[in-house]
Short mmCIF file of C-alpha atoms in Angstrom, two decimals:
data_model
loop_
_atom_site.label_atom_id
_atom_site.label_comp_id
_atom_site.label_asym_id
_atom_site.label_seq_id
_atom_site.Cartn_x
_atom_site.Cartn_y
_atom_site.Cartn_z
CA UNK A 1 22.67 -8.68 15.87
CA UNK A 2 19.45 -8.06 13.81
CA UNK A 3 19.59 -6.07 10.40
CA UNK A 4 18.62 -2.54 10.47
CA UNK A 5 14.98 -2.44 8.82
CA UNK A 6 14.18 0.74 6.54
CA UNK A 7 10.97 1.76 5.27
CA UNK A 8 11.24 3.18 1.74
CA UNK A 9 8.38 5.62 2.23
CA UNK A 10 7.14 8.67 4.22
CA UNK A 11 3.56 7.53 4.11
CA UNK A 12 2.01 7.88 7.51
CA UNK A 13 -0.26 5.00 6.81
CA UNK A 14 2.32 2.66 6.08
CA UNK A 15 4.39 3.68 9.01
CA UNK A 16 1.54 3.09 11.23
CA UNK A 17 0.77 -0.35 9.58
CA UNK A 18 4.60 -1.44 9.86
CA UNK A 19 4.48 -0.46 13.50
CA UNK A 20 1.27 -2.46 14.14
CA UNK A 21 3.61 -5.45 13.30
CA UNK A 22 6.00 -4.68 16.05
CA UNK A 23 9.10 -3.30 14.25
CA UNK A 24 11.41 -0.60 14.99
CA UNK A 25 12.41 1.08 11.61
CA UNK A 26 13.69 3.99 9.87
CA UNK A 27 11.90 5.80 7.13
CA UNK A 28 13.53 7.04 3.88
CA UNK A 29 11.88 8.63 0.91
CA UNK A 30 12.66 6.83 -2.49
CA UNK A 31 12.86 9.14 -5.34
CA UNK A 32 12.09 7.33 -8.52
CA UNK A 33 9.99 8.12 -11.76
CA UNK A 34 6.44 6.63 -11.40
CA UNK A 35 5.43 6.81 -14.77
CA UNK A 36 3.71 3.73 -16.37
CA UNK A 37 5.64 2.11 -19.08
CA UNK A 38 3.65 1.39 -22.58
CA UNK A 39 1.80 -1.96 -22.40
CA UNK A 40 2.60 -2.29 -18.76
CA UNK A 41 0.07 -4.31 -16.86
CA UNK A 42 -1.13 -3.00 -13.64
CA UNK A 43 0.53 -5.82 -11.67
CA UNK A 44 3.81 -5.41 -13.39
CA UNK A 45 3.59 -1.82 -12.62
CA UNK A 46 3.08 -1.59 -8.93
CA UNK A 47 5.65 -4.52 -8.43
CA UNK A 48 8.25 -2.58 -10.62
CA UNK A 49 7.55 0.56 -8.41
CA UNK A 50 7.79 -1.49 -5.25
CA UNK A 51 11.18 -3.04 -6.34
CA UNK A 52 12.52 0.13 -7.65
CA UNK A 53 11.63 2.03 -4.13
CA UNK A 54 13.46 -0.66 -2.09
CA UNK A 55 16.45 -0.85 -4.31
CA UNK A 56 17.18 2.56 -4.64
CA UNK A 57 17.21 3.31 -0.87
CA UNK A 58 19.21 0.04 -0.47
CA UNK A 59 22.11 1.28 -2.45
CA UNK A 60 22.88 3.79 0.15
CA UNK A 61 22.62 1.68 3.14
CA UNK A 62 25.13 -0.31 5.22
CA UNK A 63 25.70 -3.97 4.14
CA UNK A 64 22.89 -6.31 5.66
CA UNK A 65 20.25 -3.65 5.90
CA UNK A 66 16.82 -4.67 5.11
CA UNK A 67 14.85 -2.27 2.93
CA UNK A 68 10.90 -2.65 2.38
CA UNK A 69 9.16 -0.81 -0.55
CA UNK A 70 5.61 -0.85 -1.47
CA UNK A 71 3.15 0.52 -4.06
CA UNK A 72 -0.62 0.81 -4.31
CA UNK A 73 -2.80 1.28 -7.27
CA UNK A 74 -6.60 1.63 -7.95
CA UNK A 75 -7.76 -0.43 -11.00
CA UNK A 76 -11.11 -0.27 -12.63
CA UNK A 77 -11.67 -1.78 -16.11
CA UNK A 78 -8.05 -2.33 -16.42
CA UNK A 79 -7.10 1.33 -15.95
CA UNK A 80 -4.85 2.67 -13.01
CA UNK A 81 -6.49 5.42 -11.31
CA UNK A 82 -4.09 8.02 -9.97
CA UNK A 83 -4.39 10.81 -7.57
CA UNK A 84 -7.05 13.55 -8.82
CA UNK A 85 -5.65 16.69 -10.15
CA UNK A 86 -9.07 18.54 -9.30
CA UNK A 87 -12.44 18.12 -8.14
CA UNK A 88 -13.70 17.34 -11.75
CA UNK A 89 -11.18 14.47 -11.67
CA UNK A 90 -12.30 13.23 -8.57
CA UNK A 91 -15.83 13.19 -9.57
CA UNK A 92 -14.92 11.40 -12.65
CA UNK A 93 -13.19 8.70 -10.82
CA UNK A 94 -15.72 8.22 -7.76
CA UNK A 95 -18.51 8.23 -10.26
CA UNK A 96 -16.86 5.22 -12.04
CA UNK A 97 -16.33 3.27 -8.98
CA UNK A 98 -19.75 4.02 -7.67
CA UNK A 99 -22.02 1.15 -7.37
CA UNK A 100 -19.28 -0.97 -8.96
CA UNK A 101 -16.43 -3.32 -7.51
CA UNK A 102 -12.82 -2.32 -8.55
CA UNK A 103 -9.45 -3.72 -7.56
CA UNK A 104 -6.76 -2.40 -5.17
CA UNK A 105 -3.33 -3.78 -6.24
CA UNK A 106 -0.42 -3.52 -3.53
CA UNK A 107 3.05 -4.80 -4.31
CA UNK A 108 5.76 -5.16 -1.56
CA UNK A 109 9.41 -5.91 -2.09
CA UNK A 110 11.99 -6.67 0.48
CA UNK A 111 15.75 -6.07 -0.43
CA UNK A 112 18.76 -7.41 1.70
CA UNK A 113 22.05 -6.70 0.05
CA UNK A 114 21.50 -8.43 -3.59
CA UNK A 115 18.40 -10.65 -2.42
CA UNK A 116 14.91 -9.29 -3.52
CA UNK A 117 11.82 -11.04 -2.15
CA UNK A 118 8.27 -9.64 -3.29
CA UNK A 119 4.75 -10.05 -3.62
CA UNK A 120 1.54 -8.45 -5.21
CA UNK A 121 -1.88 -8.79 -3.56
CA UNK A 122 -5.12 -7.85 -5.05
CA UNK A 123 -8.34 -6.88 -3.12
CA UNK A 124 -11.72 -6.42 -4.65
CA UNK A 125 -13.64 -3.35 -3.25
CA UNK A 126 -17.21 -2.71 -3.82
CA UNK A 127 -18.58 1.04 -3.52
CA UNK A 128 -22.25 1.86 -2.81
CA UNK A 129 -24.29 4.16 -5.37
CA UNK A 130 -22.67 7.82 -5.13
CA UNK A 131 -24.16 10.99 -5.97
CA UNK A 132 -22.27 13.98 -7.38
CA UNK A 133 -23.23 16.15 -4.56
CA UNK A 134 -21.91 13.32 -1.89
CA UNK A 135 -18.68 13.31 -3.92
CA UNK A 136 -18.16 16.98 -3.86
CA UNK A 137 -18.72 17.12 -0.20
CA UNK A 138 -16.29 14.46 0.28
CA UNK A 139 -13.66 16.35 -1.82
CA UNK A 140 -14.25 19.41 0.18
CA UNK A 141 -12.91 17.50 3.33
CA UNK A 142 -9.40 17.45 1.61
CA UNK A 143 -9.14 13.64 1.97
CA UNK A 144 -9.36 12.65 -1.85
CA UNK A 145 -6.37 14.93 -3.12
CA UNK A 146 -3.66 12.81 -2.22
CA UNK A 147 -5.25 9.59 -2.58
CA UNK A 148 -5.10 7.33 -5.59
CA UNK A 149 -8.54 6.47 -6.86
CA UNK A 150 -9.58 9.57 -5.06
CA UNK A 151 -10.67 7.86 -1.80
CA UNK A 152 -9.08 6.56 1.55
CA UNK A 153 -10.56 3.39 2.90
CA UNK A 154 -9.28 4.09 6.43
CA UNK A 155 -10.52 7.32 6.57
CA UNK A 156 -13.92 9.15 5.57
CA UNK A 157 -13.98 7.31 2.45
CA UNK A 158 -14.51 4.17 4.13
CA UNK A 159 -18.28 4.81 4.47
CA UNK A 160 -18.59 4.27 0.70
CA UNK A 161 -17.24 0.61 0.89
CA UNK A 162 -20.06 -2.09 0.92
CA UNK A 163 -17.83 -5.21 0.81
CA UNK A 164 -14.43 -6.02 0.65
CA UNK A 165 -12.69 -9.40 -0.43
CA UNK A 166 -9.13 -9.76 0.36
CA UNK A 167 -6.59 -7.66 2.44
CA UNK A 168 -7.93 -4.47 4.23
CA UNK A 169 -4.30 -3.62 5.21
CA UNK A 170 -3.23 -3.91 1.59
CA UNK A 171 -5.85 -1.55 0.36
CA UNK A 172 -4.63 0.88 3.06
CA UNK A 173 -0.99 0.65 1.55
CA UNK A 174 0.89 -2.34 3.43
CA UNK A 175 -0.63 -6.01 3.58
CA UNK A 176 0.38 -7.30 7.20
CA UNK A 177 0.61 -10.91 6.53
CA UNK A 178 2.89 -10.82 3.48
CA UNK A 179 5.13 -8.18 4.91
CA UNK A 180 5.61 -10.19 7.88
CA UNK A 181 6.06 -13.29 6.19
CA UNK A 182 8.54 -11.84 3.60
CA UNK A 183 10.58 -9.92 6.52
CA UNK A 184 10.84 -13.07 8.47
CA UNK A 185 12.47 -14.98 5.36
CA UNK A 186 15.15 -12.38 5.24
CA UNK A 187 15.55 -12.73 9.02
CA UNK A 188 13.39 -10.09 10.43
CA UNK A 189 10.42 -12.00 12.12
CA UNK A 190 7.90 -9.89 14.25
CA UNK A 191 7.98 -10.12 18.04
CA UNK A 192 5.40 -12.55 17.96
CA UNK A 193 7.18 -14.63 15.61
CA UNK A 194 10.67 -14.41 17.18
CA UNK A 195 11.39 -17.59 18.92
CA UNK A 196 14.05 -15.61 21.11
CA UNK A 197 11.51 -12.91 22.10
CA UNK A 198 10.68 -12.54 25.80
CA UNK A 199 6.93 -13.21 24.45
CA UNK A 200 7.98 -16.87 23.54
CA UNK A 201 9.85 -18.80 26.26
CA UNK A 202 8.53 -22.17 25.33
CA UNK A 203 5.71 -22.15 27.85
CA UNK A 204 1.94 -22.47 26.96
CA UNK A 205 0.26 -19.71 28.81
#
């Protein structure tokens, strides 16, 4: 009998990506403090949050359940860019990213009983040159308001990106390759990986 898989997030983007891997799963929000600790590096920050999300949810589940936590941050010049509070903050962030390359860090953590597997994925994203007018029009679409770094690569903001080096799915919120790898290590392979799956009967098609 396979373990129950739980995604410690209500993010529609993460739910869509995990479904893309072929998993059946439940979703439970993780209520944690996401404040940055003094002198904490950006990679340590996203990793700590991913692990905390997974472990907090895991505590209330039946033994053997597998809980997946994830956290994504946009980094520019060693600063973590959060969600913009207003149009001025959105303009400030996107003007920094304009005609520059920034990093998107996504951490994932998989918890089963007391076992924890984790990974941090870094992706370089390069933006075209943006005008203030363009940024203001983007703000009024409603997309930047709940996005770290004031943009969504999978939405309207994708048109700002001239180049990406790394994992696109990690920028969206859940790295597909690393997620499938860690879940398989804890006994939850994807249907494609599963040797017992009807899709894999030992025959070469």
